[in-house]
Structure formats: C-alpha cells, structure tokens
Amino acid sequence: MPVSGRGGHTGRGGRRDPGDSVGGGRLARWFKRSRDPVEQPDPAVLAERFWCEWQQLLPEVAAALGEGEPQRVENQLCEMVAALHPDLHFSLERGIRSIYAFVVSGQEDPRLRPYTDAWKAAAEPDTPLWEFHDSVPAVPDPTEVTVNLGATRVALADVRVHAQVEEGLVDVAVYHPALAGLEPSARAAMTFLPLDATLGERLAGERLRRVEAADTEPADSIGLLELRELVHRLAS
C-alpha cells in the first residue's frame, strides 16, 4: 500500500518528513500544519477530548477503510489532530501487530512531546484491529519496501549506508544508485526515509547525528538491517 507525504530534513534533531510514495504496508498519510500558535490547554485534557471524538468517529473510519476510501475521514481526523496541537502530524497505516495503525507524531520536536505523550497515555490498549503509536514506527523489514517516486522505483533493499559511531551517536552516509538522478526534494526524502523505516522516527532522532547522501557507494558500507542491529546495540 502506498504512503504519500513530503520530504526534507537537515540533520539530527531537525524536522523529518517521509517521502512521496512508499510501498510496504502503509495506507495513507495526511499532514496538518496549519494555524498560528496559540496558548494550549493541558495536554491531558486535549488528549481525553481527542479520544472521545475518536470513539464517536470510529464507525465512520472503519467503514471508510473497509470500502478502501480513507480520504472520506481525512478532514475530520485533520481537525481532531490539529485540536490536539496544530503542529502535529498523523498517519493512518497498516499495522504491525494489528490490522490498522494510527500514528501521531511531533517529528521529535521537544515542544510537542507533552502532547504526544498525553495522547498515547490516554489511548486504549492495542487491539487486533487497532494499534496506536506516538512516533512513526520502524517497518518490520525495510528491505521489503519499494518507494515509488513518479516513474522511479527505489527498492530499499539496495540502500547501502556508511555508519561512523562517535560517543554513542551515528553519522551516516546513505547511498542508492537512483539517488543521483532524483530531484533535490526527492533526493532529500530518500536520504532520510530509509533511516526512519529502519529505526523508527524516535530512535533515528535520538541516535543519528549527521546524515548525508552519497553519490557513490561508500567504503565499508552496510545494509539497513545491519544498521538497525548497530543502532539497537548502542541504544541498549
């Protein structure tokens, strides 16, 4: 299933958006950036309000997904997430353990962590139908994902990474044969999307420091699953 989104990121701690179109189980992604910032009420109060509205909307969400038309509930979900905080992003996806997943992400912006923390704390336990994530999760096997960028298909199995560890953080250079031929925005997205798919948004934000695209395959490069193993060892 495809994922739609926008691209761009400039290093550890920056704002990270996913790529234009991704296979590998994701249904749809919609972003709500919007209003001027205003003073926000207690995140716990906002979270409780969100989940009350979610329960009311859930039959409509289920019907839209069952009929393959998730866009029918796009506007309602956008408004609900924006009411939690206007800078939050969200996605409606295929689940890892459940059939569907709902993800609310602050893209590792520390200003937004109280809102995603409160949202997750107020969520019901995961069920066979729904699971809930407060950051974009890693996919089970990124090497099975193919990204469609217009006519260009980018298999993440062909991504190679040079990783340099320093003081518990990792600098990476990302290489794929298709990167050099992409437009700058797509190239930027495809530099970071494999890392988020491999590590998940939160772990990538915590452990990756400098990230750059490589025009040629770096020496001593490793695959995405090897990168995952390396970063998990550092994190543990």
PDB file of C-alpha atoms in Angstrom:
ATOM      1  CA  MET A   1       0.000   0.000   0.000  1.00  0.00           C
ATOM      2  CA  PRO A   2       1.337   3.484  -0.789  1.00  0.00           C
ATOM      3  CA  VAL A   3       2.237   6.247   1.645  1.00  0.00           C
ATOM      4  CA  SER A   4       2.002   9.831   0.489  1.00  0.00           C
ATOM      5  CA  GLY A   5       3.861  12.729   2.050  1.00  0.00           C
ATOM      6  CA  ARG A   6       6.521  15.389   1.616  1.00  0.00           C
ATOM      7  CA  GLY A   7      10.271  15.361   2.000  1.00  0.00           C
ATOM      8  CA  GLY A   8      13.041  17.295   3.703  1.00  0.00           C
ATOM      9  CA  HIS A   9      15.371  17.091   6.685  1.00  0.00           C
ATOM     10  CA  THR A  10      18.641  18.733   7.666  1.00  0.00           C
ATOM     11  CA  GLY A  11      20.379  16.654  10.289  1.00  0.00           C
ATOM     12  CA  ARG A  12      19.917  15.260  13.747  1.00  0.00           C
ATOM     13  CA  GLY A  13      17.106  16.946  15.642  1.00  0.00           C
ATOM     14  CA  GLY A  14      15.638  18.619  12.522  1.00  0.00           C
ATOM     15  CA  ARG A  15      12.116  18.182  11.219  1.00  0.00           C
ATOM     16  CA  ARG A  16      11.757  14.985   9.228  1.00  0.00           C
ATOM     17  CA  ASP A  17       9.066  14.275   6.622  1.00  0.00           C
ATOM     18  CA  PRO A  18       8.659  10.997   4.759  1.00  0.00           C
ATOM     19  CA  GLY A  19       8.961  10.517   1.023  1.00  0.00           C
ATOM     20  CA  ASP A  20       6.469  10.936  -1.738  1.00  0.00           C
ATOM     21  CA  SER A  21       5.133   7.425  -2.158  1.00  0.00           C
ATOM     22  CA  VAL A  22       6.054   4.283  -0.305  1.00  0.00           C
ATOM     23  CA  GLY A  23       5.031   0.662  -0.578  1.00  0.00           C
ATOM     24  CA  GLY A  24       5.277  -1.794   2.276  1.00  0.00           C
ATOM     25  CA  GLY A  25       2.021  -1.679   4.149  1.00  0.00           C
ATOM     26  CA  ARG A  26       1.150   1.970   4.711  1.00  0.00           C
ATOM     27  CA  LEU A  27      -2.328   3.152   3.763  1.00  0.00           C
ATOM     28  CA  ALA A  28      -2.249   6.916   3.640  1.00  0.00           C
ATOM     29  CA  ARG A  29      -0.605   9.890   5.300  1.00  0.00           C
ATOM     30  CA  TRP A  30      -2.090  13.322   5.776  1.00  0.00           C
ATOM     31  CA  PHE A  31      -0.383  16.286   7.401  1.00  0.00           C
ATOM     32  CA  LYS A  32      -1.893  19.204   9.259  1.00  0.00           C
ATOM     33  CA  ARG A  33       0.498  22.102   9.847  1.00  0.00           C
ATOM     34  CA  SER A  34      -1.642  24.999   9.974  1.00  0.00           C
ATOM     35  CA  ARG A  35      -2.843  27.661  12.347  1.00  0.00           C
ATOM     36  CA  ASP A  36      -0.888  30.326  14.146  1.00  0.00           C
ATOM     37  CA  PRO A  37       0.293  29.064  17.522  1.00  0.00           C
ATOM     38  CA  VAL A  38      -1.953  29.869  20.470  1.00  0.00           C
ATOM     39  CA  GLU A  39      -1.732  29.044  24.125  1.00  0.00           C
ATOM     40  CA  GLN A  40      -2.654  25.385  24.523  1.00  0.00           C
ATOM     41  CA  PRO A  41      -4.736  23.869  27.331  1.00  0.00           C
ATOM     42  CA  ASP A  42      -3.476  20.981  29.426  1.00  0.00           C
ATOM     43  CA  PRO A  43      -2.268  18.213  27.043  1.00  0.00           C
ATOM     44  CA  ALA A  44      -4.072  15.595  29.138  1.00  0.00           C
ATOM     45  CA  VAL A  45      -7.375  17.440  28.676  1.00  0.00           C
ATOM     46  CA  LEU A  46      -6.804  17.717  24.942  1.00  0.00           C
ATOM     47  CA  ALA A  47      -5.911  14.037  24.737  1.00  0.00           C
ATOM     48  CA  GLU A  48      -9.088  12.972  26.519  1.00  0.00           C
ATOM     49  CA  ARG A  49     -11.098  15.144  24.138  1.00  0.00           C
ATOM     50  CA  PHE A  50      -9.374  13.539  21.149  1.00  0.00           C
ATOM     51  CA  TRP A  51     -10.189  10.020  22.293  1.00  0.00           C
ATOM     52  CA  CYS A  52     -13.831  10.895  22.944  1.00  0.00           C
ATOM     53  CA  GLU A  53     -14.095  12.217  19.390  1.00  0.00           C
ATOM     54  CA  TRP A  54     -12.218   9.161  18.088  1.00  0.00           C
ATOM     55  CA  GLN A  55     -14.788   6.827  19.612  1.00  0.00           C
ATOM     56  CA  GLN A  56     -17.586   8.818  18.000  1.00  0.00           C
ATOM     57  CA  LEU A  57     -15.862   8.817  14.593  1.00  0.00           C
ATOM     58  CA  LEU A  58     -14.628   5.215  14.727  1.00  0.00           C
ATOM     59  CA  PRO A  59     -17.619   3.612  12.934  1.00  0.00           C
ATOM     60  CA  GLU A  60     -17.156   6.056  10.056  1.00  0.00           C
ATOM     61  CA  VAL A  61     -13.396   5.402   9.995  1.00  0.00           C
ATOM     62  CA  ALA A  62     -13.978   1.649   9.913  1.00  0.00           C
ATOM     63  CA  ALA A  63     -16.498   1.981   7.088  1.00  0.00           C
ATOM     64  CA  ALA A  64     -14.170   4.207   5.048  1.00  0.00           C
ATOM     65  CA  LEU A  65     -11.263   1.804   5.445  1.00  0.00           C
ATOM     66  CA  GLY A  66     -13.420  -1.208   4.714  1.00  0.00           C
ATOM     67  CA  GLU A  67     -14.523   0.383   1.444  1.00  0.00           C
ATOM     68  CA  GLY A  68     -10.983   1.481   0.535  1.00  0.00           C
ATOM     69  CA  GLU A  69     -11.771   5.210   0.808  1.00  0.00           C
ATOM     70  CA  PRO A  70      -9.782   6.572   3.777  1.00  0.00           C
ATOM     71  CA  GLN A  71      -9.993  10.083   2.292  1.00  0.00           C
ATOM     72  CA  ARG A  72     -13.617  10.221   3.431  1.00  0.00           C
ATOM     73  CA  VAL A  73     -12.475  10.788   7.022  1.00  0.00           C
ATOM     74  CA  GLU A  74      -9.413  12.894   6.216  1.00  0.00           C
ATOM     75  CA  ASN A  75     -10.924  16.241   7.169  1.00  0.00           C
ATOM     76  CA  GLN A  76     -12.327  15.051  10.483  1.00  0.00           C
ATOM     77  CA  LEU A  77      -9.044  13.436  11.505  1.00  0.00           C
ATOM     78  CA  CYS A  78      -7.082  16.522  10.465  1.00  0.00           C
ATOM     79  CA  GLU A  79      -9.256  18.701  12.691  1.00  0.00           C
ATOM     80  CA  MET A  80      -9.011  16.302  15.619  1.00  0.00           C
ATOM     81  CA  VAL A  81      -5.206  16.152  15.474  1.00  0.00           C
ATOM     82  CA  ALA A  82      -4.901  19.922  14.931  1.00  0.00           C
ATOM     83  CA  ALA A  83      -7.019  20.449  18.040  1.00  0.00           C
ATOM     84  CA  LEU A  84      -4.502  18.376  19.992  1.00  0.00           C
ATOM     85  CA  HIS A  85      -1.759  20.662  18.626  1.00  0.00           C
ATOM     86  CA  PRO A  86      -1.628  22.332  15.186  1.00  0.00           C
ATOM     87  CA  ASP A  87       1.988  21.277  14.553  1.00  0.00           C
ATOM     88  CA  LEU A  88       1.394  17.550  14.977  1.00  0.00           C
ATOM     89  CA  HIS A  89       1.415  15.172  12.027  1.00  0.00           C
ATOM     90  CA  PHE A  90      -0.523  11.948  11.771  1.00  0.00           C
ATOM     91  CA  SER A  91      -0.848   8.893   9.599  1.00  0.00           C
ATOM     92  CA  LEU A  92      -3.338   6.104   9.091  1.00  0.00           C
ATOM     93  CA  GLU A  93      -1.446   2.944   8.180  1.00  0.00           C
ATOM     94  CA  ARG A  94      -1.372  -0.799   8.014  1.00  0.00           C
ATOM     95  CA  GLY A  95      -0.495  -2.050  11.470  1.00  0.00           C
ATOM     96  CA  ILE A  96       2.475  -4.131  12.532  1.00  0.00           C
ATOM     97  CA  ARG A  97       0.620  -6.290  15.069  1.00  0.00           C
ATOM     98  CA  SER A  98      -2.927  -5.090  14.392  1.00  0.00           C
ATOM     99  CA  ILE A  99      -4.787  -4.612  11.124  1.00  0.00           C
ATOM    100  CA  TYR A 100      -4.584  -0.808  11.265  1.00  0.00           C
ATOM    101  CA  ALA A 101      -2.329   1.713  12.981  1.00  0.00           C
ATOM    102  CA  PHE A 102      -2.944   5.338  13.884  1.00  0.00           C
ATOM    103  CA  VAL A 103       0.226   7.371  14.357  1.00  0.00           C
ATOM    104  CA  VAL A 104       0.517  10.860  15.845  1.00  0.00           C
ATOM    105  CA  SER A 105       3.983  12.364  15.523  1.00  0.00           C
ATOM    106  CA  GLY A 106       5.705  15.532  16.669  1.00  0.00           C
ATOM    107  CA  GLN A 107       8.687  14.642  14.452  1.00  0.00           C
ATOM    108  CA  GLU A 108      10.881  14.592  17.566  1.00  0.00           C
ATOM    109  CA  ASP A 109      10.220  18.268  18.309  1.00  0.00           C
ATOM    110  CA  PRO A 110      10.611  18.501  22.125  1.00  0.00           C
ATOM    111  CA  ARG A 111       7.884  21.194  22.256  1.00  0.00           C
ATOM    112  CA  LEU A 112       5.375  18.604  21.081  1.00  0.00           C
ATOM    113  CA  ARG A 113       6.414  15.655  23.235  1.00  0.00           C
ATOM    114  CA  PRO A 114       3.969  16.529  26.076  1.00  0.00           C
ATOM    115  CA  TYR A 115       1.095  16.318  23.592  1.00  0.00           C
ATOM    116  CA  THR A 116       2.126  13.009  22.027  1.00  0.00           C
ATOM    117  CA  ASP A 117       2.917  11.583  25.477  1.00  0.00           C
ATOM    118  CA  ALA A 118      -0.512  12.565  26.778  1.00  0.00           C
ATOM    119  CA  TRP A 119      -2.207  11.259  23.633  1.00  0.00           C
ATOM    120  CA  LYS A 120      -0.520   7.869  23.950  1.00  0.00           C
ATOM    121  CA  ALA A 121      -1.117   7.658  27.719  1.00  0.00           C
ATOM    122  CA  ALA A 122      -4.850   8.218  27.221  1.00  0.00           C
ATOM    123  CA  ALA A 123      -5.165   5.707  24.383  1.00  0.00           C
ATOM    124  CA  GLU A 124      -6.882   2.388  24.914  1.00  0.00           C
ATOM    125  CA  PRO A 125      -4.661  -0.715  24.775  1.00  0.00           C
ATOM    126  CA  ASP A 126      -3.954  -2.004  21.289  1.00  0.00           C
ATOM    127  CA  THR A 127      -6.497  -4.453  19.879  1.00  0.00           C
ATOM    128  CA  PRO A 128      -6.386  -6.928  16.984  1.00  0.00           C
ATOM    129  CA  LEU A 129      -7.942  -4.162  14.862  1.00  0.00           C
ATOM    130  CA  TRP A 130      -6.055  -1.022  16.005  1.00  0.00           C
ATOM    131  CA  GLU A 131      -2.639  -0.105  17.348  1.00  0.00           C
ATOM    132  CA  PHE A 132      -1.536   3.415  18.297  1.00  0.00           C
ATOM    133  CA  HIS A 133       1.933   4.995  18.052  1.00  0.00           C
ATOM    134  CA  ASP A 134       3.236   8.344  19.297  1.00  0.00           C
ATOM    135  CA  SER A 135       6.051   8.385  16.727  1.00  0.00           C
ATOM    136  CA  VAL A 136       6.468   6.826  13.301  1.00  0.00           C
ATOM    137  CA  PRO A 137       7.424   3.182  13.920  1.00  0.00           C
ATOM    138  CA  ALA A 138      10.008   1.178  12.065  1.00  0.00           C
ATOM    139  CA  VAL A 139       8.691  -1.220   9.446  1.00  0.00           C
ATOM    140  CA  PRO A 140       9.301  -4.906  10.230  1.00  0.00           C
ATOM    141  CA  ASP A 141      11.675  -5.386   7.288  1.00  0.00           C
ATOM    142  CA  PRO A 142      12.726  -2.248   5.381  1.00  0.00           C
ATOM    143  CA  THR A 143      14.412  -4.369   2.708  1.00  0.00           C
ATOM    144  CA  GLU A 144      10.943  -5.447   1.538  1.00  0.00           C
ATOM    145  CA  VAL A 145       9.841  -1.829   0.926  1.00  0.00           C
ATOM    146  CA  THR A 146       9.828  -0.240  -2.511  1.00  0.00           C
ATOM    147  CA  VAL A 147       9.369   3.531  -2.823  1.00  0.00           C
ATOM    148  CA  ASN A 148       7.635   4.873  -5.927  1.00  0.00           C
ATOM    149  CA  LEU A 149       8.761   8.368  -6.950  1.00  0.00           C
ATOM    150  CA  GLY A 150       6.929   9.026 -10.202  1.00  0.00           C
ATOM    151  CA  ALA A 151       8.383   6.610 -12.713  1.00  0.00           C
ATOM    152  CA  THR A 152      11.332   5.795 -10.448  1.00  0.00           C
ATOM    153  CA  ARG A 153      11.090   2.765  -8.168  1.00  0.00           C
ATOM    154  CA  VAL A 154      13.570   2.686  -5.296  1.00  0.00           C
ATOM    155  CA  ALA A 155      13.995  -0.658  -3.546  1.00  0.00           C
ATOM    156  CA  LEU A 156      15.265  -0.090  -0.007  1.00  0.00           C
ATOM    157  CA  ALA A 157      16.994  -3.466  -0.207  1.00  0.00           C
ATOM    158  CA  ASP A 158      19.542  -1.699  -2.453  1.00  0.00           C
ATOM    159  CA  VAL A 159      20.297   1.077   0.054  1.00  0.00           C
ATOM    160  CA  ARG A 160      23.813   0.972   1.450  1.00  0.00           C
ATOM    161  CA  VAL A 161      24.943   3.016   4.445  1.00  0.00           C
ATOM    162  CA  HIS A 162      28.316   4.041   5.805  1.00  0.00           C
ATOM    163  CA  ALA A 163      27.990   4.405   9.567  1.00  0.00           C
ATOM    164  CA  GLN A 164      30.532   6.066  11.847  1.00  0.00           C
ATOM    165  CA  VAL A 165      29.971   5.844  15.597  1.00  0.00           C
ATOM    166  CA  GLU A 166      31.174   8.569  17.923  1.00  0.00           C
ATOM    167  CA  GLU A 167      30.179   8.982  21.573  1.00  0.00           C
ATOM    168  CA  GLY A 168      27.112   6.818  21.190  1.00  0.00           C
ATOM    169  CA  LEU A 169      25.807   8.681  18.133  1.00  0.00           C
ATOM    170  CA  VAL A 170      25.995   7.676  14.477  1.00  0.00           C
ATOM    171  CA  ASP A 171      26.932   9.725  11.427  1.00  0.00           C
ATOM    172  CA  VAL A 172      25.621   8.115   8.249  1.00  0.00           C
ATOM    173  CA  ALA A 173      26.082   8.467   4.510  1.00  0.00           C
ATOM    174  CA  VAL A 174      23.210   6.939   2.543  1.00  0.00           C
ATOM    175  CA  TYR A 175      23.714   5.551  -0.960  1.00  0.00           C
ATOM    176  CA  HIS A 176      21.322   4.182  -3.548  1.00  0.00           C
ATOM    177  CA  PRO A 177      22.023   4.008  -7.300  1.00  0.00           C
ATOM    178  CA  ALA A 178      18.872   6.039  -8.026  1.00  0.00           C
ATOM    179  CA  LEU A 179      19.672   8.950  -5.690  1.00  0.00           C
ATOM    180  CA  ALA A 180      21.847  10.885  -8.128  1.00  0.00           C
ATOM    181  CA  GLY A 181      19.050  11.101 -10.684  1.00  0.00           C
ATOM    182  CA  LEU A 182      16.379  12.430  -8.320  1.00  0.00           C
ATOM    183  CA  GLU A 183      15.170  15.993  -7.921  1.00  0.00           C
ATOM    184  CA  PRO A 184      16.583  17.694  -4.786  1.00  0.00           C
ATOM    185  CA  SER A 185      13.410  17.322  -2.707  1.00  0.00           C
ATOM    186  CA  ALA A 186      13.006  13.659  -3.631  1.00  0.00           C
ATOM    187  CA  ARG A 187      16.715  13.061  -3.037  1.00  0.00           C
ATOM    188  CA  ALA A 188      16.420  14.598   0.443  1.00  0.00           C
ATOM    189  CA  ALA A 189      13.358  12.485   1.225  1.00  0.00           C
ATOM    190  CA  MET A 190      15.044   9.314   0.012  1.00  0.00           C
ATOM    191  CA  THR A 191      18.090  10.046   2.154  1.00  0.00           C
ATOM    192  CA  PHE A 192      16.073  10.020   5.364  1.00  0.00           C
ATOM    193  CA  LEU A 193      13.112   7.779   4.613  1.00  0.00           C
ATOM    194  CA  PRO A 194      15.158   4.536   4.668  1.00  0.00           C
ATOM    195  CA  LEU A 195      16.556   5.505   8.076  1.00  0.00           C
ATOM    196  CA  ASP A 196      13.125   6.184   9.584  1.00  0.00           C
ATOM    197  CA  ALA A 197      11.785   2.973   8.045  1.00  0.00           C
ATOM    198  CA  THR A 198      14.688   1.035   9.548  1.00  0.00           C
ATOM    199  CA  LEU A 199      14.922   2.602  13.013  1.00  0.00           C
ATOM    200  CA  GLY A 200      11.613   4.319  13.575  1.00  0.00           C
ATOM    201  CA  GLU A 201      11.338   8.071  13.940  1.00  0.00           C
ATOM    202  CA  ARG A 202      12.182   8.260  17.646  1.00  0.00           C
ATOM    203  CA  LEU A 203      15.284   6.062  17.640  1.00  0.00           C
ATOM    204  CA  ALA A 204      16.563   7.751  14.478  1.00  0.00           C
ATOM    205  CA  GLY A 205      16.124  11.146  16.125  1.00  0.00           C
ATOM    206  CA  GLU A 206      17.938  10.005  19.255  1.00  0.00           C
ATOM    207  CA  ARG A 207      20.885   8.183  17.700  1.00  0.00           C
ATOM    208  CA  LEU A 208      21.584   9.679  14.278  1.00  0.00           C
ATOM    209  CA  ARG A 209      23.672  12.820  14.231  1.00  0.00           C
ATOM    210  CA  ARG A 210      24.859  13.841  10.738  1.00  0.00           C
ATOM    211  CA  VAL A 211      23.073  12.378   7.725  1.00  0.00           C
ATOM    212  CA  GLU A 212      24.088  12.927   4.113  1.00  0.00           C
ATOM    213  CA  ALA A 213      23.534  11.402   0.695  1.00  0.00           C
ATOM    214  CA  ALA A 214      26.465   9.690  -1.022  1.00  0.00           C
ATOM    215  CA  ASP A 215      26.972   9.881  -4.801  1.00  0.00           C
ATOM    216  CA  THR A 216      28.979   6.658  -4.849  1.00  0.00           C
ATOM    217  CA  GLU A 217      28.774   3.635  -2.608  1.00  0.00           C
ATOM    218  CA  PRO A 218      30.922   4.353   0.457  1.00  0.00           C
ATOM    219  CA  ALA A 219      33.675   2.037   1.544  1.00  0.00           C
ATOM    220  CA  ASP A 220      32.744  -0.374   4.329  1.00  0.00           C
ATOM    221  CA  SER A 221      29.040   0.157   3.649  1.00  0.00           C
ATOM    222  CA  ILE A 222      26.365  -1.945   5.332  1.00  0.00           C
ATOM    223  CA  GLY A 223      22.709  -2.724   4.650  1.00  0.00           C
ATOM    224  CA  LEU A 224      19.712  -1.334   6.516  1.00  0.00           C
ATOM    225  CA  LEU A 225      19.234  -4.386   8.706  1.00  0.00           C
ATOM    226  CA  GLU A 226      22.888  -4.235   9.745  1.00  0.00           C
ATOM    227  CA  LEU A 227      22.395  -0.544  10.577  1.00  0.00           C
ATOM    228  CA  ARG A 228      19.387  -1.456  12.715  1.00  0.00           C
ATOM    229  CA  GLU A 229      21.433  -4.005  14.629  1.00  0.00           C
ATOM    230  CA  LEU A 230      24.242  -1.491  15.164  1.00  0.00           C
ATOM    231  CA  VAL A 231      21.948   1.262  16.474  1.00  0.00           C
ATOM    232  CA  HIS A 232      19.994  -1.141  18.682  1.00  0.00           C
ATOM    233  CA  ARG A 233      23.268  -2.237  20.290  1.00  0.00           C
ATOM    234  CA  LEU A 234      24.140   1.391  21.003  1.00  0.00           C
ATOM    235  CA  ALA A 235      20.687   2.098  22.402  1.00  0.00           C
ATOM    236  CA  SER A 236      20.833  -0.874  24.743  1.00  0.00           C
TER     237      SER A 236
END
